[in-house]
Coordinates of C-alpha atoms in Angstrom, one line a residue:
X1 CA 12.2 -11.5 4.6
X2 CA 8.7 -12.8 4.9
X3 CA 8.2 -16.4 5.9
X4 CA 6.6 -17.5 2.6
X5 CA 9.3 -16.2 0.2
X6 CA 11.5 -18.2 2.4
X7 CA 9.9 -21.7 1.9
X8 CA 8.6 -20.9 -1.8
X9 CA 11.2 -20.9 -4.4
X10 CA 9.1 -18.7 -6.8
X11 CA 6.9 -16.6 -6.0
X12 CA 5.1 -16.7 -9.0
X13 CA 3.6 -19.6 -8.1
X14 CA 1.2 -18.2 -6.0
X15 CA 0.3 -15.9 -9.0
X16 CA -0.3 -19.4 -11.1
X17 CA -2.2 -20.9 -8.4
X18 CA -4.6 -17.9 -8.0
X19 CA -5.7 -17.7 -11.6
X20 CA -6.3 -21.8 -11.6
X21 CA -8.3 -21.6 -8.5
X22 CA -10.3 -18.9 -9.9
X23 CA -11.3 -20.2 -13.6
X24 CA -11.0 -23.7 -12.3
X25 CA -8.6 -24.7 -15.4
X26 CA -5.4 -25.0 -16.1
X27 CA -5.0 -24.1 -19.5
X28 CA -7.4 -20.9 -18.9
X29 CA -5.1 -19.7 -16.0
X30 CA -2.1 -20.7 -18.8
X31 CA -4.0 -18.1 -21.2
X32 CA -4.4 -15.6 -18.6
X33 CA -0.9 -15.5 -17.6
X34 CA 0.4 -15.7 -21.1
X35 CA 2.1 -19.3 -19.9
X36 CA 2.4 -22.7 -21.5
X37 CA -0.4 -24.8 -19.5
X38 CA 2.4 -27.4 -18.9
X39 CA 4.2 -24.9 -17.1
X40 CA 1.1 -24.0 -15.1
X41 CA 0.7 -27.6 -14.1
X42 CA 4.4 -28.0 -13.0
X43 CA 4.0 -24.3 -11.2
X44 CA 1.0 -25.8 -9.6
X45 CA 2.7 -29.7 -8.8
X46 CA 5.7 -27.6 -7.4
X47 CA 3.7 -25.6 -5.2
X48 CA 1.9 -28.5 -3.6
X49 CA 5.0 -30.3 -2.9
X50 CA 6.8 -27.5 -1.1
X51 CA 3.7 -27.0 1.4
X52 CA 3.1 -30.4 1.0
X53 CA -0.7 -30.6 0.6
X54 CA -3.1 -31.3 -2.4
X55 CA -4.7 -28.2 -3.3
X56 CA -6.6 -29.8 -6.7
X57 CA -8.4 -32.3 -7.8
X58 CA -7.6 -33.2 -11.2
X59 CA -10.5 -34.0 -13.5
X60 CA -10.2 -34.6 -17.4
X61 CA -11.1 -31.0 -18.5
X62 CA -11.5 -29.0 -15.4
X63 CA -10.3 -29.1 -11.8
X64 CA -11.6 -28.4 -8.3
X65 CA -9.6 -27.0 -5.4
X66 CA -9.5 -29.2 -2.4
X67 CA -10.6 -28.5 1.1
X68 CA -6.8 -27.5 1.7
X69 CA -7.1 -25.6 -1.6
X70 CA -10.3 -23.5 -0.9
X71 CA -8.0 -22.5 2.7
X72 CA -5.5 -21.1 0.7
X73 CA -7.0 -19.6 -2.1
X74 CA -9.4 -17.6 -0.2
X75 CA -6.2 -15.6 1.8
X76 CA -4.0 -16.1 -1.6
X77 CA -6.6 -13.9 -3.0
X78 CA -7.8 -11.8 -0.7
X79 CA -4.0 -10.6 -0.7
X80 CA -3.4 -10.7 -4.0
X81 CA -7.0 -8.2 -4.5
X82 CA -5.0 -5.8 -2.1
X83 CA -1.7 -5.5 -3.5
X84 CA -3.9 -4.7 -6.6
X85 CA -5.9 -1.8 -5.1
X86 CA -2.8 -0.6 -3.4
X87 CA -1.4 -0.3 -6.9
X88 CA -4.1 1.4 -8.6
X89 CA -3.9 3.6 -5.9
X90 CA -0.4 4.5 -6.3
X91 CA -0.9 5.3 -9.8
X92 CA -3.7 7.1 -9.3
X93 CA -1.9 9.4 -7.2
X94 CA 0.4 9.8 -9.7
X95 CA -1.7 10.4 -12.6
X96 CA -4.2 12.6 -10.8
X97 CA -5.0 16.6 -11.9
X98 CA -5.1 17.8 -8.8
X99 CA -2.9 19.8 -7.1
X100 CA -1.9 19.5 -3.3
X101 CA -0.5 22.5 -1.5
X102 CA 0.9 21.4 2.0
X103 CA 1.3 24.3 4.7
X104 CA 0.8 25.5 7.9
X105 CA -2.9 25.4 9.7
X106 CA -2.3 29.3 9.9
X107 CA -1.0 29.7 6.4
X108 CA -4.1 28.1 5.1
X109 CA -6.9 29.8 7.4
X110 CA -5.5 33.6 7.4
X111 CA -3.2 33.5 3.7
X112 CA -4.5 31.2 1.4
X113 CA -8.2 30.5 2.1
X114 CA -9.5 34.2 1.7
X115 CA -7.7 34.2 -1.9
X116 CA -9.0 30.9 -3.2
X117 CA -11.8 33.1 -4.9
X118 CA -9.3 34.6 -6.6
X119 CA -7.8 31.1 -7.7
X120 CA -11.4 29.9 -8.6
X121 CA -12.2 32.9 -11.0
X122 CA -8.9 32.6 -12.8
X123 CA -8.7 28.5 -13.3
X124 CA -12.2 27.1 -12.2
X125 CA -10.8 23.9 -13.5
X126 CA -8.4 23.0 -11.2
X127 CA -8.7 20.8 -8.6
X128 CA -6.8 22.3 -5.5
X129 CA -5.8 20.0 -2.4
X130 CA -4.8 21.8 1.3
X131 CA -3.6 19.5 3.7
X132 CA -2.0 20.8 6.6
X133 CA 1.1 19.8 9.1
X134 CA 3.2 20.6 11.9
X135 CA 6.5 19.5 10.6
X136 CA 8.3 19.8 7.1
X137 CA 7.2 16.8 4.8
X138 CA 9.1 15.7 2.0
X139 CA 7.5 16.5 -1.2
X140 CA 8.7 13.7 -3.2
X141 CA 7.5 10.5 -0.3
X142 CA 4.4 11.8 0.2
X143 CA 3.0 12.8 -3.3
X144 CA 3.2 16.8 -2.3
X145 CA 3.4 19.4 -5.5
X146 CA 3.7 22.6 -3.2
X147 CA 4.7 23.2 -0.1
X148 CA 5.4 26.2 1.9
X149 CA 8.7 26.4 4.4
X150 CA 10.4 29.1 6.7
X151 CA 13.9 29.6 6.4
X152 CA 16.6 30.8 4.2
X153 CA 15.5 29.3 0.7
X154 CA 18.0 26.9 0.2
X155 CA 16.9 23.2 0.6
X156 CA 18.9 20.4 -1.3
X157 CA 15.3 18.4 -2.2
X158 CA 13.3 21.4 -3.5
X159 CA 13.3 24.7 -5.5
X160 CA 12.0 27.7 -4.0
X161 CA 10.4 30.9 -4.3
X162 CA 10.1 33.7 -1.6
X163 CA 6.6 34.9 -1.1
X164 CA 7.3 36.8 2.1
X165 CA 10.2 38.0 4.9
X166 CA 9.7 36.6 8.2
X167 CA 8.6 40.1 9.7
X168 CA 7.1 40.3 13.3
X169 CA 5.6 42.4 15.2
X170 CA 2.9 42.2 18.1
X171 CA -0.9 42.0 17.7
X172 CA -3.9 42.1 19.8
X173 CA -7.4 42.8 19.6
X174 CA -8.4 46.4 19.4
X175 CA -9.8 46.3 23.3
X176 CA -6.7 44.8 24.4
X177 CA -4.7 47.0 22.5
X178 CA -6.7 50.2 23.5
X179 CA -6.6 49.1 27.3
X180 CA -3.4 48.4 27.5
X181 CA -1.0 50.6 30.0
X182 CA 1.8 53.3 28.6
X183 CA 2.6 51.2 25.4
X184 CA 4.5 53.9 24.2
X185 CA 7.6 52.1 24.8
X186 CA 8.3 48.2 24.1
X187 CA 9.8 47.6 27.7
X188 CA 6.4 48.1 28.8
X189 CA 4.8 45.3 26.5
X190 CA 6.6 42.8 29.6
X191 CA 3.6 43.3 31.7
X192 CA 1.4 42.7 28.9
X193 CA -0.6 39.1 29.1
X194 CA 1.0 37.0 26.2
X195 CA 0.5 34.3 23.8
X196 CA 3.5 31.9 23.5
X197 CA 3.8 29.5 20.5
X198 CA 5.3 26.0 21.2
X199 CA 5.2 24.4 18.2
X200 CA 6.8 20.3 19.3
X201 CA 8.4 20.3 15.8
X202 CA 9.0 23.5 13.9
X203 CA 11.5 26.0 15.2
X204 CA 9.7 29.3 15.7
X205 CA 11.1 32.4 17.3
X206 CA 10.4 33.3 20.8
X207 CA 9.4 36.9 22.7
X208 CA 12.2 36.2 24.6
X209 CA 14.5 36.6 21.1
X210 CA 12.1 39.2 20.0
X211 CA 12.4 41.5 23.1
X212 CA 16.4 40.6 22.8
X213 CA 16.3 41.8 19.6
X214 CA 15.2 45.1 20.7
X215 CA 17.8 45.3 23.2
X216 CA 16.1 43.9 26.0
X217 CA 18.2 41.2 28.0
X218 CA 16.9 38.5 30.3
X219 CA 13.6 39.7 30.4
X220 CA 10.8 37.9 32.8
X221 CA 8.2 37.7 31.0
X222 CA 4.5 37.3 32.4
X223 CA 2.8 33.7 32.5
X224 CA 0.5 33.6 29.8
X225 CA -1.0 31.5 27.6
X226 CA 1.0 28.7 25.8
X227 CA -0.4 26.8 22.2
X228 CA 1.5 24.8 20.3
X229 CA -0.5 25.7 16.7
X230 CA -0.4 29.4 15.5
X231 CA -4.0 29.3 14.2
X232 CA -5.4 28.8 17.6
X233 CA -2.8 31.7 18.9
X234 CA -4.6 34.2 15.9
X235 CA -8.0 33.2 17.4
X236 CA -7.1 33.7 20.9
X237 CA -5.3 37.2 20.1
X238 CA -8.8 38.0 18.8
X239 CA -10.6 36.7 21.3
X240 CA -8.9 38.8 23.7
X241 CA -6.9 36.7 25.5
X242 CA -3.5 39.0 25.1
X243 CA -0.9 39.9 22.8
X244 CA 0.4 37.5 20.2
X245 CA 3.1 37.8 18.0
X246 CA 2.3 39.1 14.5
X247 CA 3.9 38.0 11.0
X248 CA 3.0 40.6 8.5
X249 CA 2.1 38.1 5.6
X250 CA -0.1 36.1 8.3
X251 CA -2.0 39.0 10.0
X252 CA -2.8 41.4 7.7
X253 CA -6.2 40.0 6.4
X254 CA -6.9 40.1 10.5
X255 CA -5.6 43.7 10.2
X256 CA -7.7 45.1 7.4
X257 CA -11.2 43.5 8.9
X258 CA -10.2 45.3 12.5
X259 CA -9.8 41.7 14.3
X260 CA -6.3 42.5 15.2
X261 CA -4.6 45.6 16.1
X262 CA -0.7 46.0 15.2
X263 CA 2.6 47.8 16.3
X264 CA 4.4 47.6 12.9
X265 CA 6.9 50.3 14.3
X266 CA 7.9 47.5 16.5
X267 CA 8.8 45.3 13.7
X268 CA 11.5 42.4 13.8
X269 CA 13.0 41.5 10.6
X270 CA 14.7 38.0 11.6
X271 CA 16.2 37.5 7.5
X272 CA 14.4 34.5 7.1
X273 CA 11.7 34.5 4.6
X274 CA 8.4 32.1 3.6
X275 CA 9.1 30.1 0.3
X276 CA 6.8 27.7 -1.9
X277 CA 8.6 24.8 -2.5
X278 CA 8.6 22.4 -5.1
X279 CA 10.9 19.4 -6.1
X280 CA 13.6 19.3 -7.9
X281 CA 13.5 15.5 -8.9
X282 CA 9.5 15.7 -9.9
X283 CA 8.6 18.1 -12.6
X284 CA 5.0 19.9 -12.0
X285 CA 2.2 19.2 -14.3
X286 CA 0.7 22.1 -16.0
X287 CA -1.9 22.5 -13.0
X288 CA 0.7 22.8 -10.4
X289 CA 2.9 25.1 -11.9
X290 CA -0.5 27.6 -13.4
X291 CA -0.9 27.1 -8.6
X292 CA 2.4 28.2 -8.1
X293 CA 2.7 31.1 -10.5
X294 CA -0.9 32.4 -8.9
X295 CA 0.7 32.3 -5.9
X296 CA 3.4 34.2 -6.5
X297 CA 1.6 36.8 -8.1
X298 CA -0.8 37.2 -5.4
X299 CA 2.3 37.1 -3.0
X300 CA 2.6 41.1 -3.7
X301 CA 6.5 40.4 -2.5
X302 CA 8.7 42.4 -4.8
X303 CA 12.4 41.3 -4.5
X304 CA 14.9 43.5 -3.1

């Protein structure tokens, strides 16, 4: 407990204080705070005896803060001012139109950012937040009305919609791919250069499980390059730099515009999926859930 609610016995006589100090009368500050002016003098008397210094002098119709008063009303209120913004801010964020979609680097660059056109032409009037992260945040502490998440679709904080399996399969610019030695068999992908994804906080599969899934045990791979976001692993595949793995809903805008080059025969189906997420305590506005319906629909994932 902070210092000062441990030597004041209420609190609100801070609040009383502040509003004398500023109009310089007692019975203003009584009209302010909807108080009896007596009880804003006693507020006030009470408050001088417990930090034992004079803060006013009294005057017949108006008083004046003394030096020891001026000292404490310029922090009083420079705290008080803060507390206020902080406020405002909070309910701004609560009452605000927009909408704030939280996802991957990778989801937003290659998925969502070459559709937003599409999003624009069908409701130019809302106001669309992407923020990105490495980790899974929780919608309702930090003011989140979508969110997208790998896994199985069942989370006890949100509701959830799958917009796409977790389907990989390896990728690599068309020069890479082209130059690459006797690909006709996946065995021969080990002495391939590859891109490995270390995320520090997500769980992501491995080529290690992705070469085990295809039946190939305790395989040694070849160093290759290692990057902890999946954004800068797209760009690298394209820039040439190896083989990267490939999920279908991520890659296929890379695909179509011949950045990337894929073996989709050598898919791996892992029966996770990619959901939007929304809460289940926090009903969407009218924006947010017009956002997650386009999303869906755009999703072109037809349940089985």
């Amino acid at each position: 407990m902070r210092k000062m609610l441990r030597n004041l016995s209420s609190p609100k006589s801070v609040i009383v204080f502040d509003a004398a100090a500023r109009l310089g009368s007692f019975t203003l500050a009584a009209d302010e705070l909807n108080m009896q002016q007596p009880s804003v003098s006693a507020a006030i008397k009470q408050l001088e005896q417990t930090i034992g210094v004079q803060l006013f002098l009294r005057g017949h119709r108006k008083v004046a803060l003394t030096n020891a008063g001026e000292r404490l009303f310029s922090g009083v209120n420079q705290g008080l001012n803060g507390i206020e913004r902080a406020m405002d801010a909070v309910q701004e964020m609560r009452q605000s139109a927009h909408v704030t979609l939280n996802s991957s680097s990778a989801f937003s660059y290659y998925w969502m950012i070459p559709k937003l056109h599409l999003l624009r032409e069908l409701h130019p009037e809302i106001d669309l937040r992407m923020q990105t992260s490495d980790r899974e945040p929780n919608l309702d502490i930090e003011n989140i009305d979508l969110g997208i998440r790998l896994g199985n679709g069942n989370w006890d904080d949100c509701h959830s919609k799958r917009i796409a399996d977790e389907a990989i399969f390896p990728v690599a610019s068309p020069l890479v791919m082209a130059s690459a030695k006797n690909l006709r068999a996946i065995p021969n992908l080990l002495h391939e250069r590859l891109i490995h994804l270390e995320e520090p906080i997500r769980e992501r599969p491995t080529w290690e499980q992705w070469f085990n899934h295809h039946g190939i045990r305790d395989c040694k791979l070849q160093k290759g390059l290692r990057l902890n976001d999946y954004a800068m692993v797209l760009q690298a595949a394209v820039a040439g730099e190896g083989f990267a793995f490939g999920w279908r809903h991520i890659v296929q805008n890379l695909i179509d515009r011949n950045l990337l080059t894929g073996r989709e025969e050598w898919t791996w189906k892992t029966g996770n999926g990619f959901f939007l997420v929304w809460s289940k305590t926090k009903p969407l506005s009218h924006q947010s859930t017009l956002v997650r319906d386009w999303i869906v629909s755009v999703s072109n994932f037809e349940e089985p």
